[in-house]
Amino acid sequence: MTTEERIEAAETRIFKAVFPNTTNHYDTLFGGTAMQLMDEVAFIAATRFARKRVVTVSSDKIDFKKPIPAGTIVELIGRVSYVGKTSMKVSVEIYTEQMYSYEREKAIVGDFTFVAIDEFKKPIQIL
């Protein structure tokens, strides 16, 4: 399988409902919760690509473009965007959808960097 085919096969999509227990005092998704969900989908995409142990080493420039209100559905999409020798970058987008209409918009974007590790937690080649 080529690298491009592996990237395509590793794309990961997760859907979640935004319930009141995940919102802040403005009744919108708490930023920390959004970042946790983003790291999770990024981790799954990175693991599906590498099929090795991976760990998050950084998150870069997470842009909160739109608030995500309670009572909406979110879709998180994780895509491998860069592959190095021992590290890879996964770009994550969060889209918000109204539950009772077809309205959908991009709300949050960010990048996460992962390193593949061996059983001794030392970096290893991804490919």
JSON list of C-alpha atoms in Angstrom, two decimals:
[
{"chain": "A", "resi": 1, "resn": "MET", "atom": "CA", "xyz": [0.00, 0.00, 0.00]},
{"chain": "A", "resi": 2, "resn": "THR", "atom": "CA", "xyz": [1.39, 3.43, -0.91]},
{"chain": "A", "resi": 3, "resn": "THR", "atom": "CA", "xyz": [1.73, 6.23, 1.64]},
{"chain": "A", "resi": 4, "resn": "GLU", "atom": "CA", "xyz": [-1.13, 8.11, -0.03]},
{"chain": "A", "resi": 5, "resn": "GLU", "atom": "CA", "xyz": [-3.36, 5.03, 0.17]},
{"chain": "A", "resi": 6, "resn": "ARG", "atom": "CA", "xyz": [-2.46, 4.59, 3.85]},
{"chain": "A", "resi": 7, "resn": "ILE", "atom": "CA", "xyz": [-3.28, 8.25, 4.53]},
{"chain": "A", "resi": 8, "resn": "GLU", "atom": "CA", "xyz": [-6.65, 7.86, 2.84]},
{"chain": "A", "resi": 9, "resn": "ALA", "atom": "CA", "xyz": [-7.42, 4.61, 4.69]},
{"chain": "A", "resi": 10, "resn": "ALA", "atom": "CA", "xyz": [-6.48, 6.17, 8.05]},
{"chain": "A", "resi": 11, "resn": "GLU", "atom": "CA", "xyz": [-8.91, 9.09, 7.82]},
{"chain": "A", "resi": 12, "resn": "THR", "atom": "CA", "xyz": [-11.02, 8.93, 10.96]},
{"chain": "A", "resi": 13, "resn": "ARG", "atom": "CA", "xyz": [-14.49, 10.39, 11.58]},
{"chain": "A", "resi": 14, "resn": "ILE", "atom": "CA", "xyz": [-16.26, 10.49, 14.91]},
{"chain": "A", "resi": 15, "resn": "PHE", "atom": "CA", "xyz": [-19.69, 11.95, 15.66]},
{"chain": "A", "resi": 16, "resn": "LYS", "atom": "CA", "xyz": [-20.76, 13.23, 19.07]},
{"chain": "A", "resi": 17, "resn": "ALA", "atom": "CA", "xyz": [-23.80, 14.98, 20.47]},
{"chain": "A", "resi": 18, "resn": "VAL", "atom": "CA", "xyz": [-23.08, 18.11, 22.52]},
{"chain": "A", "resi": 19, "resn": "PHE", "atom": "CA", "xyz": [-24.89, 17.68, 25.83]},
{"chain": "A", "resi": 20, "resn": "PRO", "atom": "CA", "xyz": [-25.12, 20.25, 28.65]},
{"chain": "A", "resi": 21, "resn": "ASN", "atom": "CA", "xyz": [-22.56, 18.38, 30.79]},
{"chain": "A", "resi": 22, "resn": "THR", "atom": "CA", "xyz": [-19.86, 19.22, 28.20]},
{"chain": "A", "resi": 23, "resn": "THR", "atom": "CA", "xyz": [-20.63, 22.94, 27.94]},
{"chain": "A", "resi": 24, "resn": "ASN", "atom": "CA", "xyz": [-19.38, 26.05, 29.70]},
{"chain": "A", "resi": 25, "resn": "HIS", "atom": "CA", "xyz": [-21.32, 28.91, 31.30]},
{"chain": "A", "resi": 26, "resn": "TYR", "atom": "CA", "xyz": [-22.10, 30.26, 27.80]},
{"chain": "A", "resi": 27, "resn": "ASP", "atom": "CA", "xyz": [-23.88, 26.98, 26.93]},
{"chain": "A", "resi": 28, "resn": "THR", "atom": "CA", "xyz": [-21.23, 26.17, 24.30]},
{"chain": "A", "resi": 29, "resn": "LEU", "atom": "CA", "xyz": [-18.80, 23.25, 24.12]},
{"chain": "A", "resi": 30, "resn": "PHE", "atom": "CA", "xyz": [-15.99, 23.73, 26.63]},
{"chain": "A", "resi": 31, "resn": "GLY", "atom": "CA", "xyz": [-12.68, 24.34, 24.81]},
{"chain": "A", "resi": 32, "resn": "GLY", "atom": "CA", "xyz": [-10.84, 21.72, 26.85]},
{"chain": "A", "resi": 33, "resn": "THR", "atom": "CA", "xyz": [-13.44, 19.11, 25.95]},
{"chain": "A", "resi": 34, "resn": "ALA", "atom": "CA", "xyz": [-13.09, 20.01, 22.27]},
{"chain": "A", "resi": 35, "resn": "MET", "atom": "CA", "xyz": [-9.30, 19.64, 22.51]},
{"chain": "A", "resi": 36, "resn": "GLN", "atom": "CA", "xyz": [-9.64, 16.26, 24.23]},
{"chain": "A", "resi": 37, "resn": "LEU", "atom": "CA", "xyz": [-11.96, 15.03, 21.47]},
{"chain": "A", "resi": 38, "resn": "MET", "atom": "CA", "xyz": [-9.57, 16.36, 18.82]},
{"chain": "A", "resi": 39, "resn": "ASP", "atom": "CA", "xyz": [-6.59, 14.58, 20.40]},
{"chain": "A", "resi": 40, "resn": "GLU", "atom": "CA", "xyz": [-8.60, 11.36, 20.53]},
{"chain": "A", "resi": 41, "resn": "VAL", "atom": "CA", "xyz": [-9.56, 11.40, 16.85]},
{"chain": "A", "resi": 42, "resn": "ALA", "atom": "CA", "xyz": [-6.00, 12.42, 15.93]},
{"chain": "A", "resi": 43, "resn": "PHE", "atom": "CA", "xyz": [-4.61, 9.52, 17.98]},
{"chain": "A", "resi": 44, "resn": "ILE", "atom": "CA", "xyz": [-6.91, 7.05, 16.24]},
{"chain": "A", "resi": 45, "resn": "ALA", "atom": "CA", "xyz": [-5.98, 8.39, 12.78]},
{"chain": "A", "resi": 46, "resn": "ALA", "atom": "CA", "xyz": [-2.25, 8.25, 13.63]},
{"chain": "A", "resi": 47, "resn": "THR", "atom": "CA", "xyz": [-2.55, 4.71, 14.95]},
{"chain": "A", "resi": 48, "resn": "ARG", "atom": "CA", "xyz": [-4.54, 3.57, 11.94]},
{"chain": "A", "resi": 49, "resn": "PHE", "atom": "CA", "xyz": [-1.86, 5.03, 9.66]},
{"chain": "A", "resi": 50, "resn": "ALA", "atom": "CA", "xyz": [1.24, 3.74, 11.46]},
{"chain": "A", "resi": 51, "resn": "ARG", "atom": "CA", "xyz": [-0.18, 0.56, 13.04]},
{"chain": "A", "resi": 52, "resn": "LYS", "atom": "CA", "xyz": [2.39, 1.17, 15.78]},
{"chain": "A", "resi": 53, "resn": "ARG", "atom": "CA", "xyz": [2.34, 2.68, 19.26]},
{"chain": "A", "resi": 54, "resn": "VAL", "atom": "CA", "xyz": [2.10, 6.45, 18.97]},
{"chain": "A", "resi": 55, "resn": "VAL", "atom": "CA", "xyz": [2.07, 9.26, 21.51]},
{"chain": "A", "resi": 56, "resn": "THR", "atom": "CA", "xyz": [1.04, 12.90, 21.23]},
{"chain": "A", "resi": 57, "resn": "VAL", "atom": "CA", "xyz": [4.05, 15.21, 21.43]},
{"chain": "A", "resi": 58, "resn": "SER", "atom": "CA", "xyz": [2.42, 18.54, 20.57]},
{"chain": "A", "resi": 59, "resn": "SER", "atom": "CA", "xyz": [-0.69, 20.34, 19.47]},
{"chain": "A", "resi": 60, "resn": "ASP", "atom": "CA", "xyz": [-0.33, 23.31, 17.16]},
{"chain": "A", "resi": 61, "resn": "LYS", "atom": "CA", "xyz": [-2.51, 26.34, 16.52]},
{"chain": "A", "resi": 62, "resn": "ILE", "atom": "CA", "xyz": [-5.99, 25.25, 17.46]},
{"chain": "A", "resi": 63, "resn": "ASP", "atom": "CA", "xyz": [-8.38, 27.82, 16.02]},
{"chain": "A", "resi": 64, "resn": "PHE", "atom": "CA", "xyz": [-11.82, 28.15, 17.56]},
{"chain": "A", "resi": 65, "resn": "LYS", "atom": "CA", "xyz": [-13.67, 29.69, 14.61]},
{"chain": "A", "resi": 66, "resn": "LYS", "atom": "CA", "xyz": [-17.28, 29.27, 15.79]},
{"chain": "A", "resi": 67, "resn": "PRO", "atom": "CA", "xyz": [-18.85, 28.43, 19.14]},
{"chain": "A", "resi": 68, "resn": "ILE", "atom": "CA", "xyz": [-20.47, 24.99, 19.35]},
{"chain": "A", "resi": 69, "resn": "PRO", "atom": "CA", "xyz": [-23.79, 25.24, 21.19]},
{"chain": "A", "resi": 70, "resn": "ALA", "atom": "CA", "xyz": [-25.37, 22.55, 23.34]},
{"chain": "A", "resi": 71, "resn": "GLY", "atom": "CA", "xyz": [-27.92, 20.51, 21.44]},
{"chain": "A", "resi": 72, "resn": "THR", "atom": "CA", "xyz": [-25.86, 20.19, 18.27]},
{"chain": "A", "resi": 73, "resn": "ILE", "atom": "CA", "xyz": [-24.03, 17.29, 16.65]},
{"chain": "A", "resi": 74, "resn": "VAL", "atom": "CA", "xyz": [-20.31, 17.53, 15.97]},
{"chain": "A", "resi": 75, "resn": "GLU", "atom": "CA", "xyz": [-18.26, 15.59, 13.46]},
{"chain": "A", "resi": 76, "resn": "LEU", "atom": "CA", "xyz": [-14.53, 15.33, 14.07]},
{"chain": "A", "resi": 77, "resn": "ILE", "atom": "CA", "xyz": [-12.36, 14.44, 11.08]},
{"chain": "A", "resi": 78, "resn": "GLY", "atom": "CA", "xyz": [-8.73, 13.45, 11.54]},
{"chain": "A", "resi": 79, "resn": "ARG", "atom": "CA", "xyz": [-6.38, 13.23, 8.54]},
{"chain": "A", "resi": 80, "resn": "VAL", "atom": "CA", "xyz": [-2.65, 12.52, 8.43]},
{"chain": "A", "resi": 81, "resn": "SER", "atom": "CA", "xyz": [-1.14, 15.61, 6.81]},
{"chain": "A", "resi": 82, "resn": "TYR", "atom": "CA", "xyz": [2.61, 14.98, 7.14]},
{"chain": "A", "resi": 83, "resn": "VAL", "atom": "CA", "xyz": [4.78, 11.92, 7.65]},
{"chain": "A", "resi": 84, "resn": "GLY", "atom": "CA", "xyz": [8.41, 12.17, 8.76]},
{"chain": "A", "resi": 85, "resn": "LYS", "atom": "CA", "xyz": [10.88, 9.53, 9.87]},
{"chain": "A", "resi": 86, "resn": "THR", "atom": "CA", "xyz": [9.54, 9.02, 13.42]},
{"chain": "A", "resi": 87, "resn": "SER", "atom": "CA", "xyz": [6.80, 11.64, 13.61]},
{"chain": "A", "resi": 88, "resn": "MET", "atom": "CA", "xyz": [3.61, 12.52, 11.81]},
{"chain": "A", "resi": 89, "resn": "LYS", "atom": "CA", "xyz": [1.15, 15.38, 11.90]},
{"chain": "A", "resi": 90, "resn": "VAL", "atom": "CA", "xyz": [-2.62, 14.89, 11.99]},
{"chain": "A", "resi": 91, "resn": "SER", "atom": "CA", "xyz": [-4.97, 17.72, 11.08]},
{"chain": "A", "resi": 92, "resn": "VAL", "atom": "CA", "xyz": [-8.32, 17.73, 12.82]},
{"chain": "A", "resi": 93, "resn": "GLU", "atom": "CA", "xyz": [-11.47, 19.62, 11.89]},
{"chain": "A", "resi": 94, "resn": "ILE", "atom": "CA", "xyz": [-14.65, 19.84, 13.93]},
{"chain": "A", "resi": 95, "resn": "TYR", "atom": "CA", "xyz": [-17.88, 20.56, 12.08]},
{"chain": "A", "resi": 96, "resn": "THR", "atom": "CA", "xyz": [-21.08, 21.45, 13.88]},
{"chain": "A", "resi": 97, "resn": "GLU", "atom": "CA", "xyz": [-24.52, 20.40, 12.63]},
{"chain": "A", "resi": 98, "resn": "GLN", "atom": "CA", "xyz": [-27.89, 21.53, 13.82]},
{"chain": "A", "resi": 99, "resn": "MET", "atom": "CA", "xyz": [-29.91, 18.51, 14.95]},
{"chain": "A", "resi": 100, "resn": "TYR", "atom": "CA", "xyz": [-33.09, 19.47, 13.15]},
{"chain": "A", "resi": 101, "resn": "SER", "atom": "CA", "xyz": [-31.78, 21.05, 9.96]},
{"chain": "A", "resi": 102, "resn": "TYR", "atom": "CA", "xyz": [-29.06, 20.48, 7.39]},
{"chain": "A", "resi": 103, "resn": "GLU", "atom": "CA", "xyz": [-27.04, 23.50, 8.54]},
{"chain": "A", "resi": 104, "resn": "ARG", "atom": "CA", "xyz": [-23.38, 22.55, 8.93]},
{"chain": "A", "resi": 105, "resn": "GLU", "atom": "CA", "xyz": [-20.24, 24.65, 9.43]},
{"chain": "A", "resi": 106, "resn": "LYS", "atom": "CA", "xyz": [-16.59, 24.29, 10.33]},
{"chain": "A", "resi": 107, "resn": "ALA", "atom": "CA", "xyz": [-16.08, 25.32, 13.95]},
{"chain": "A", "resi": 108, "resn": "ILE", "atom": "CA", "xyz": [-12.57, 24.30, 15.07]},
{"chain": "A", "resi": 109, "resn": "VAL", "atom": "CA", "xyz": [-9.33, 23.30, 13.33]},
{"chain": "A", "resi": 110, "resn": "GLY", "atom": "CA", "xyz": [-5.99, 22.18, 14.73]},
{"chain": "A", "resi": 111, "resn": "ASP", "atom": "CA", "xyz": [-2.92, 20.04, 14.23]},
{"chain": "A", "resi": 112, "resn": "PHE", "atom": "CA", "xyz": [-1.44, 17.34, 16.45]},
{"chain": "A", "resi": 113, "resn": "THR", "atom": "CA", "xyz": [2.01, 15.78, 16.18]},
{"chain": "A", "resi": 114, "resn": "PHE", "atom": "CA", "xyz": [2.64, 12.16, 17.11]},
{"chain": "A", "resi": 115, "resn": "VAL", "atom": "CA", "xyz": [5.79, 10.07, 17.46]},
{"chain": "A", "resi": 116, "resn": "ALA", "atom": "CA", "xyz": [5.90, 6.31, 16.96]},
{"chain": "A", "resi": 117, "resn": "ILE", "atom": "CA", "xyz": [7.57, 4.51, 19.87]},
{"chain": "A", "resi": 118, "resn": "ASP", "atom": "CA", "xyz": [8.83, 1.03, 20.69]},
{"chain": "A", "resi": 119, "resn": "GLU", "atom": "CA", "xyz": [8.17, -1.00, 23.83]},
{"chain": "A", "resi": 120, "resn": "PHE", "atom": "CA", "xyz": [10.88, 1.02, 25.63]},
{"chain": "A", "resi": 121, "resn": "LYS", "atom": "CA", "xyz": [9.18, 4.31, 24.69]},
{"chain": "A", "resi": 122, "resn": "LYS", "atom": "CA", "xyz": [11.99, 5.21, 22.26]},
{"chain": "A", "resi": 123, "resn": "PRO", "atom": "CA", "xyz": [11.17, 6.78, 18.86]},
{"chain": "A", "resi": 124, "resn": "ILE", "atom": "CA", "xyz": [11.04, 4.37, 15.94]},
{"chain": "A", "resi": 125, "resn": "GLN", "atom": "CA", "xyz": [10.52, 4.75, 12.19]},
{"chain": "A", "resi": 126, "resn": "ILE", "atom": "CA", "xyz": [6.92, 5.10, 11.11]},
{"chain": "A", "resi": 127, "resn": "LEU", "atom": "CA", "xyz": [7.32, 3.59, 7.63]}
]
